[in-house]
mmCIF file of C-alpha atoms and ligand atoms in Angstrom:
data_model
loop_
_atom_site.group_PDB
_atom_site.id
_atom_site.type_symbol
_atom_site.label_atom_id
_atom_site.label_comp_id
_atom_site.label_asym_id
_atom_site.label_seq_id
_atom_site.Cartn_x
_atom_site.Cartn_y
_atom_site.Cartn_z
ATOM 1 C CA MET A 1 14.310 -23.366 -7.490
ATOM 2 C CA ASP A 2 15.055 -24.186 -3.853
ATOM 3 C CA ILE A 3 12.283 -23.611 -1.357
ATOM 4 C CA GLN A 4 12.980 -23.597 2.337
ATOM 5 C CA ILE A 5 10.108 -23.850 4.805
ATOM 6 C CA LEU A 6 11.113 -21.469 7.586
ATOM 7 C CA GLY A 7 7.873 -21.814 9.520
ATOM 8 C CA ALA A 8 5.193 -24.449 8.982
ATOM 9 C CA HIS A 9 2.706 -23.755 11.760
ATOM 10 C CA ASN A 10 0.012 -21.381 12.974
ATOM 11 C CA CYS A 11 1.479 -21.220 16.486
ATOM 12 C CA GLU A 12 4.996 -20.578 17.730
ATOM 13 C CA SER A 13 7.160 -22.268 20.336
ATOM 14 C CA HIS A 14 10.904 -22.778 20.769
ATOM 15 C CA LYS A 15 10.705 -25.540 18.133
ATOM 16 C CA LEU A 16 7.830 -24.469 15.880
ATOM 17 C CA ARG A 17 7.537 -21.282 13.876
ATOM 18 C CA LEU A 18 4.848 -19.217 12.196
ATOM 19 C CA THR A 19 4.433 -19.627 8.451
ATOM 20 C CA SER A 20 7.173 -18.282 6.144
ATOM 21 C CA LEU A 21 8.753 -19.613 2.967
ATOM 22 C CA LEU A 22 12.127 -18.715 1.494
ATOM 23 C CA ILE A 23 12.820 -19.168 -2.208
ATOM 24 C CA ASP A 24 16.431 -19.353 -3.440
ATOM 25 C CA GLU A 25 17.475 -17.364 -0.347
ATOM 26 C CA VAL A 26 16.246 -14.109 -1.946
ATOM 27 C CA LEU A 27 12.450 -14.158 -2.003
ATOM 28 C CA ALA A 28 10.397 -14.586 1.166
ATOM 29 C CA VAL A 29 6.686 -15.285 1.249
ATOM 30 C CA ASP A 30 4.933 -14.322 4.475
ATOM 31 C CA ALA A 31 6.784 -13.051 7.497
ATOM 32 C CA GLY A 32 5.806 -15.283 10.382
ATOM 33 C CA SER A 33 9.385 -16.356 11.021
ATOM 34 C CA LEU A 34 11.860 -14.265 9.044
ATOM 35 C CA THR A 35 13.879 -12.832 11.903
ATOM 36 C CA SER A 36 13.458 -15.857 14.158
ATOM 37 C CA SER A 37 14.769 -18.199 11.415
ATOM 38 C CA LEU A 38 17.368 -16.170 9.531
ATOM 39 C CA SER A 39 20.754 -14.727 10.479
ATOM 40 C CA PHE A 40 21.306 -10.998 9.909
ATOM 41 C CA GLU A 41 23.388 -11.956 6.881
ATOM 42 C CA ALA A 42 20.587 -14.114 5.441
ATOM 43 C CA GLN A 43 18.038 -11.360 6.101
ATOM 44 C CA GLN A 44 20.157 -8.899 4.127
ATOM 45 C CA LYS A 45 20.101 -11.258 1.130
ATOM 46 C CA LEU A 46 16.334 -10.835 0.779
ATOM 47 C CA LYS A 47 15.416 -8.985 -2.382
ATOM 48 C CA ALA A 48 11.670 -9.013 -1.697
ATOM 49 C CA VAL A 49 9.042 -10.150 0.788
ATOM 50 C CA LEU A 50 5.553 -11.076 -0.444
ATOM 51 C CA LEU A 51 2.738 -10.967 2.117
ATOM 52 C CA THR A 52 -0.518 -12.887 1.673
ATOM 53 C CA HIS A 53 -2.706 -11.048 4.196
ATOM 54 C CA GLN A 54 -2.748 -8.899 7.276
ATOM 55 C CA HIS A 55 -3.176 -11.528 10.004
ATOM 56 C CA TYR A 56 -0.548 -11.247 12.684
ATOM 57 C CA ASP A 57 0.938 -14.713 12.214
ATOM 58 C CA HIS A 58 1.858 -13.748 8.610
ATOM 59 C CA ILE A 59 3.263 -10.249 9.191
ATOM 60 C CA ARG A 60 4.715 -10.762 12.654
ATOM 61 C CA ASP A 61 8.388 -10.241 11.747
ATOM 62 C CA ILE A 62 7.946 -7.205 9.495
ATOM 63 C CA PRO A 63 8.590 -4.684 12.301
ATOM 64 C CA ALA A 64 11.623 -6.631 13.530
ATOM 65 C CA ILE A 65 13.212 -7.140 10.116
ATOM 66 C CA SER A 66 12.524 -3.501 9.251
ATOM 67 C CA MET A 67 14.488 -2.397 12.302
ATOM 68 C CA ASN A 68 17.369 -4.631 11.192
ATOM 69 C CA PHE A 69 17.312 -3.119 7.700
ATOM 70 C CA TYR A 70 17.002 0.394 9.151
ATOM 71 C CA LEU A 71 20.091 -0.099 11.296
ATOM 72 C CA ALA A 72 21.939 -1.556 8.288
ATOM 73 C CA LYS A 73 20.879 1.534 6.273
ATOM 74 C CA ALA A 74 19.246 -0.847 3.775
ATOM 75 C CA THR A 75 15.859 -0.966 2.068
ATOM 76 C CA ILE A 76 13.468 -3.898 2.266
ATOM 77 C CA ASN A 77 11.054 -4.429 -0.635
ATOM 78 C CA ILE A 78 7.617 -5.608 0.443
ATOM 79 C CA TYR A 79 4.806 -6.556 -1.936
ATOM 80 C CA SER A 80 1.189 -7.130 -0.987
ATOM 81 C CA ILE A 81 -2.375 -5.912 -1.321
ATOM 82 C CA GLN A 82 -3.562 -2.518 -0.058
ATOM 83 C CA SER A 83 -5.238 -3.921 3.076
ATOM 84 C CA VAL A 84 -1.908 -5.277 4.291
ATOM 85 C CA TYR A 85 -0.238 -1.904 3.812
ATOM 86 C CA ASP A 86 -3.082 -0.238 5.724
ATOM 87 C CA ALA A 87 -2.855 -2.694 8.628
ATOM 88 C CA LEU A 88 0.933 -2.305 8.929
ATOM 89 C CA ALA A 89 0.840 1.481 8.620
ATOM 90 C CA ASN A 90 -2.125 1.996 10.956
ATOM 91 C CA TYR A 91 -1.479 -0.537 13.713
ATOM 92 C CA LEU A 92 2.171 -1.604 13.818
ATOM 93 C CA LEU A 93 4.466 0.853 12.055
ATOM 94 C CA ASN A 94 2.482 3.894 13.139
ATOM 95 C CA GLY A 95 5.031 5.759 15.241
ATOM 96 C CA GLU A 96 3.398 4.585 18.466
ATOM 97 C CA LEU A 97 3.869 0.827 18.483
ATOM 98 C CA TYR A 98 7.019 1.016 16.338
ATOM 99 C CA PRO A 99 8.665 3.510 13.973
ATOM 100 C CA LYS A 100 7.037 4.572 10.715
ATOM 101 C CA PHE A 101 9.452 2.668 8.507
ATOM 102 C CA PHE A 102 7.382 3.524 5.430
ATOM 103 C CA GLU A 103 8.542 7.141 5.862
ATOM 104 C CA LYS A 104 11.708 6.855 7.931
ATOM 105 C CA PRO A 105 14.445 7.821 7.214
ATOM 106 C CA GLU A 106 13.041 10.652 5.142
ATOM 107 C CA ASP A 107 15.615 10.546 2.339
ATOM 108 C CA LYS A 108 15.349 6.762 1.837
ATOM 109 C CA PRO A 109 12.567 5.011 3.781
ATOM 110 C CA THR A 110 13.457 1.557 5.117
ATOM 111 C CA ILE A 111 10.392 -0.106 3.578
ATOM 112 C CA ARG A 112 9.637 0.209 -0.106
ATOM 113 C CA PHE A 113 6.062 -1.107 -0.335
ATOM 114 C CA THR A 114 4.500 -2.021 -3.667
ATOM 115 C CA VAL A 115 0.763 -2.652 -3.878
ATOM 116 C CA ILE A 116 0.203 -5.570 -6.205
ATOM 117 C CA GLU A 117 -2.828 -6.119 -8.356
ATOM 118 C CA PRO A 118 -4.299 -9.629 -8.111
ATOM 119 C CA GLY A 119 -4.523 -11.400 -11.461
ATOM 120 C CA LYS A 120 -1.716 -9.403 -13.031
ATOM 121 C CA SER A 121 1.748 -10.966 -13.393
ATOM 122 C CA GLU A 122 4.625 -8.853 -12.156
ATOM 123 C CA GLN A 123 8.395 -9.228 -12.263
ATOM 124 C CA VAL A 124 9.809 -9.228 -8.752
ATOM 125 C CA ALA A 125 13.463 -9.952 -8.035
ATOM 126 C CA GLY A 126 13.808 -11.917 -11.270
ATOM 127 C CA TYR A 127 10.665 -14.022 -10.713
ATOM 128 C CA SER A 128 7.266 -13.816 -12.331
ATOM 129 C CA ILE A 129 4.785 -13.291 -9.504
ATOM 130 C CA LEU A 130 1.039 -13.786 -9.795
ATOM 131 C CA ALA A 131 -1.185 -12.894 -6.834
ATOM 132 C CA VAL A 132 -4.511 -14.738 -6.850
ATOM 133 C CA PRO A 133 -7.417 -14.038 -4.449
ATOM 134 C CA VAL A 134 -8.269 -16.918 -2.100
ATOM 135 C CA LYS A 135 -11.018 -17.506 0.513
ATOM 136 C CA HIS A 136 -10.280 -16.140 3.982
ATOM 137 C CA GLY A 137 -11.874 -13.845 6.572
ATOM 138 C CA VAL A 138 -9.884 -10.813 5.385
ATOM 139 C CA PRO A 139 -8.650 -9.963 1.873
ATOM 140 C CA THR A 140 -6.015 -12.590 1.077
ATOM 141 C CA VAL A 141 -3.990 -13.602 -1.956
ATOM 142 C CA GLY A 142 -2.016 -16.712 -2.731
ATOM 143 C CA TYR A 143 1.129 -16.370 -4.827
ATOM 144 C CA GLN A 144 2.391 -18.260 -7.832
ATOM 145 C CA VAL A 145 6.134 -17.759 -8.110
ATOM 146 C CA THR A 146 7.757 -18.771 -11.389
ATOM 147 C CA SER A 147 11.516 -18.706 -11.885
ATOM 148 C CA ALA A 148 13.302 -17.669 -15.077
ATOM 149 C CA ASP A 149 13.908 -21.361 -15.900
ATOM 150 C CA GLY A 150 10.177 -22.126 -15.670
ATOM 151 C CA LYS A 151 9.943 -23.703 -12.206
ATOM 152 C CA SER A 152 6.712 -22.773 -10.508
ATOM 153 C CA VAL A 153 5.237 -22.973 -6.988
ATOM 154 C CA PHE A 154 1.870 -21.799 -5.712
ATOM 155 C CA TYR A 155 1.342 -20.992 -2.026
ATOM 156 C CA THR A 156 -2.261 -20.556 -0.916
ATOM 157 C CA GLY A 157 -1.645 -18.383 2.134
ATOM 158 C CA ASP A 158 -4.580 -18.899 4.514
ATOM 159 C CA SER A 159 -7.615 -20.095 2.613
ATOM 160 C CA GLY A 160 -10.805 -22.031 3.085
ATOM 161 C CA PRO A 161 -12.707 -24.022 0.459
ATOM 162 C CA GLY A 162 -13.802 -22.515 -2.859
ATOM 163 C CA LEU A 163 -10.527 -22.344 -4.767
ATOM 164 C CA SER A 164 -11.749 -23.318 -8.247
ATOM 165 C CA ASP A 165 -11.398 -19.767 -9.620
ATOM 166 C CA CYS A 166 -7.908 -19.647 -8.163
ATOM 167 C CA TRP A 167 -6.961 -22.996 -9.687
ATOM 168 C CA LYS A 168 -7.959 -21.735 -13.148
ATOM 169 C CA CYS A 169 -5.235 -19.064 -13.002
ATOM 170 C CA ILE A 170 -2.270 -21.203 -11.994
ATOM 171 C CA PHE A 171 -0.126 -24.059 -13.270
ATOM 172 C CA PRO A 172 2.359 -24.960 -10.531
ATOM 173 C CA GLN A 173 4.690 -27.947 -10.177
ATOM 174 C CA LEU A 174 4.422 -27.621 -6.405
ATOM 175 C CA LEU A 175 1.415 -26.565 -4.347
ATOM 176 C CA ILE A 176 2.039 -25.355 -0.815
ATOM 177 C CA ALA A 177 -1.394 -25.417 0.766
ATOM 178 C CA GLU A 178 -2.579 -24.489 4.187
ATOM 179 C CA VAL A 179 -4.145 -27.264 6.280
ATOM 180 C CA THR A 180 -4.852 -25.735 9.666
ATOM 181 C CA ALA A 181 -7.006 -28.308 11.409
ATOM 182 C CA SER A 182 -7.998 -31.961 11.377
ATOM 183 C CA ASP A 183 -11.283 -33.174 9.994
ATOM 184 C CA LYS A 184 -13.116 -33.144 13.312
ATOM 185 C CA PHE A 185 -13.004 -29.334 12.932
ATOM 186 C CA LYS A 186 -14.038 -29.425 9.282
ATOM 187 C CA GLU A 187 -17.058 -27.152 9.700
ATOM 188 C CA PRO A 188 -15.574 -24.399 11.870
ATOM 189 C CA ALA A 189 -12.308 -24.521 9.935
ATOM 190 C CA GLY A 190 -14.043 -24.246 6.578
ATOM 191 C CA ASN A 191 -16.316 -21.462 7.801
ATOM 192 C CA GLY A 192 -13.303 -19.650 9.254
ATOM 193 C CA GLY A 193 -11.415 -19.685 5.958
ATOM 194 C CA HIS A 194 -9.148 -22.651 6.589
ATOM 195 C CA LEU A 195 -8.714 -26.172 5.234
ATOM 196 C CA THR A 196 -8.680 -29.640 6.762
ATOM 197 C CA PRO A 197 -7.438 -32.786 4.972
ATOM 198 C CA THR A 198 -10.891 -33.631 3.584
ATOM 199 C CA LEU A 199 -11.529 -30.025 2.533
ATOM 200 C CA LEU A 200 -8.131 -30.019 0.787
ATOM 201 C CA LYS A 201 -9.031 -33.291 -0.917
ATOM 202 C CA GLN A 202 -12.210 -31.732 -2.337
ATOM 203 C CA GLU A 203 -10.203 -28.777 -3.661
ATOM 204 C CA LEU A 204 -7.588 -31.093 -5.183
ATOM 205 C CA ILE A 205 -10.266 -33.148 -6.945
ATOM 206 C CA ILE A 206 -11.501 -29.898 -8.529
ATOM 207 C CA PHE A 207 -7.906 -28.977 -9.410
ATOM 208 C CA ARG A 208 -7.401 -32.290 -11.196
ATOM 209 C CA GLU A 209 -10.690 -31.961 -13.063
ATOM 210 C CA LEU A 210 -9.781 -28.456 -14.222
ATOM 211 C CA LYS A 211 -6.092 -28.934 -14.982
ATOM 212 C CA GLY A 212 -5.733 -32.626 -15.791
ATOM 213 C CA TYR A 213 -2.940 -33.182 -13.266
ATOM 214 C CA LEU A 214 -2.095 -32.809 -9.593
ATOM 215 C CA PRO A 215 1.129 -31.143 -8.469
ATOM 216 C CA ARG A 216 3.109 -32.382 -5.501
ATOM 217 C CA VAL A 217 1.419 -30.923 -2.412
ATOM 218 C CA VAL A 218 3.081 -29.804 0.808
ATOM 219 C CA THR A 219 0.927 -28.539 3.681
ATOM 220 C CA VAL A 220 1.711 -25.670 6.060
ATOM 221 C CA HIS A 221 0.010 -23.658 8.855
ATOM 222 C CA MET A 222 -0.790 -26.788 10.859
ATOM 223 C CA SER A 223 -2.143 -26.351 14.352
ATOM 224 C CA PRO A 224 0.462 -28.173 16.511
ATOM 225 C CA GLY A 225 -2.041 -29.847 18.821
ATOM 226 C CA LEU A 226 -3.801 -31.413 15.844
ATOM 227 C CA GLU A 227 -0.752 -32.325 13.812
ATOM 228 C CA ALA A 228 -0.794 -36.081 14.486
ATOM 229 C CA GLU A 229 -4.441 -36.261 13.388
ATOM 230 C CA ILE A 230 -3.776 -34.059 10.367
ATOM 231 C CA GLU A 231 -0.853 -36.266 9.335
ATOM 232 C CA ALA A 232 -2.909 -39.473 9.569
ATOM 233 C CA GLU A 233 -5.767 -37.928 7.595
ATOM 234 C CA ILE A 234 -3.424 -36.474 4.959
ATOM 235 C CA THR A 235 -1.840 -39.915 4.490
ATOM 236 C CA THR A 236 -5.315 -41.290 3.732
ATOM 237 C CA VAL A 237 -6.121 -38.452 1.320
ATOM 238 C CA ALA A 238 -2.802 -38.916 -0.492
ATOM 239 C CA ALA A 239 -3.537 -42.638 -0.931
ATOM 240 C CA GLU A 240 -7.085 -41.927 -2.144
ATOM 241 C CA LEU A 241 -5.851 -39.417 -4.720
ATOM 242 C CA ASN A 242 -2.752 -41.481 -5.511
ATOM 243 C CA SER A 243 -0.726 -38.309 -5.111
ATOM 244 C CA SER A 244 2.200 -36.940 -3.090
ATOM 245 C CA ILE A 245 0.893 -34.884 -0.148
ATOM 246 C CA THR A 246 3.146 -34.365 2.857
ATOM 247 C CA LEU A 247 3.309 -32.079 5.866
ATOM 248 C CA ALA A 248 5.975 -29.388 5.888
ATOM 249 C CA TYR A 249 8.272 -28.902 8.860
ATOM 250 C CA GLU A 250 10.639 -26.164 9.972
ATOM 251 C CA GLY A 251 13.829 -26.355 7.907
ATOM 252 C CA MET A 252 12.308 -28.521 5.154
ATOM 253 C CA LEU A 253 14.061 -28.049 1.803
ATOM 254 C CA ILE A 254 12.281 -28.649 -1.488
ATOM 255 C CA HIS A 255 14.158 -28.593 -4.775
ATOM 256 C CA LEU A 256 12.199 -28.017 -7.975
HETATM 257 ZN ZN1 ZN B 1 -5.217 -15.683 8.357
HETATM 258 ZN ZN1 ZN B 2 -2.576 -17.716 9.577
#
């Protein structure tokens, strides 16, 4: 399994992109930077897009990529929870802000949206997908993606502390975890459904107690202005846990 980090941040600039992952060039998770990172050709290779939650930085490129698929007379398969469908249909693809790609064109709508049930494994594009609820201000799921040859990654989406129930359901070789802020914002970040290095450390200690191991950890969704602090604090946490924890960056490739 080859995982490409298309976007690793919670803010966008000409160098930094909003959070998106690409697995084996065919499965995307979150849509913060699908059109801004991928050529038209690469976009057309996507067999499915999984969305963690409705926040703008995670769905931003759905209207744009839908237009590209519409013009290519192709269908894009999107999987997420009901609240994400509702947000897209009501606020973005509502015929006022942008076309209703869930219904248009009538004979073969551009978007084929599947509502997934958290806790129930599904086969998507040749992968076993498990959506697991996490802790955020709006309904949010993380995804465990397992390939046919048994390689497995879990991506938290946006989540604050309190992941023990989530950890019980998963068994990944790689954990892609959000770390939005540095520890000086531990309280507001935690209350707002985000993690800091110390909050991640607490969750990883629980993971190791429950599962008896720690996977390699890569962090995403960093706030650019805090990244130097986050990196220093993550280095300390990694040493304390004697584990591999590194910050993702745009274009990072991870082979499992
Ligand atoms: Zn969010
Ligand atoms: Zn976010």
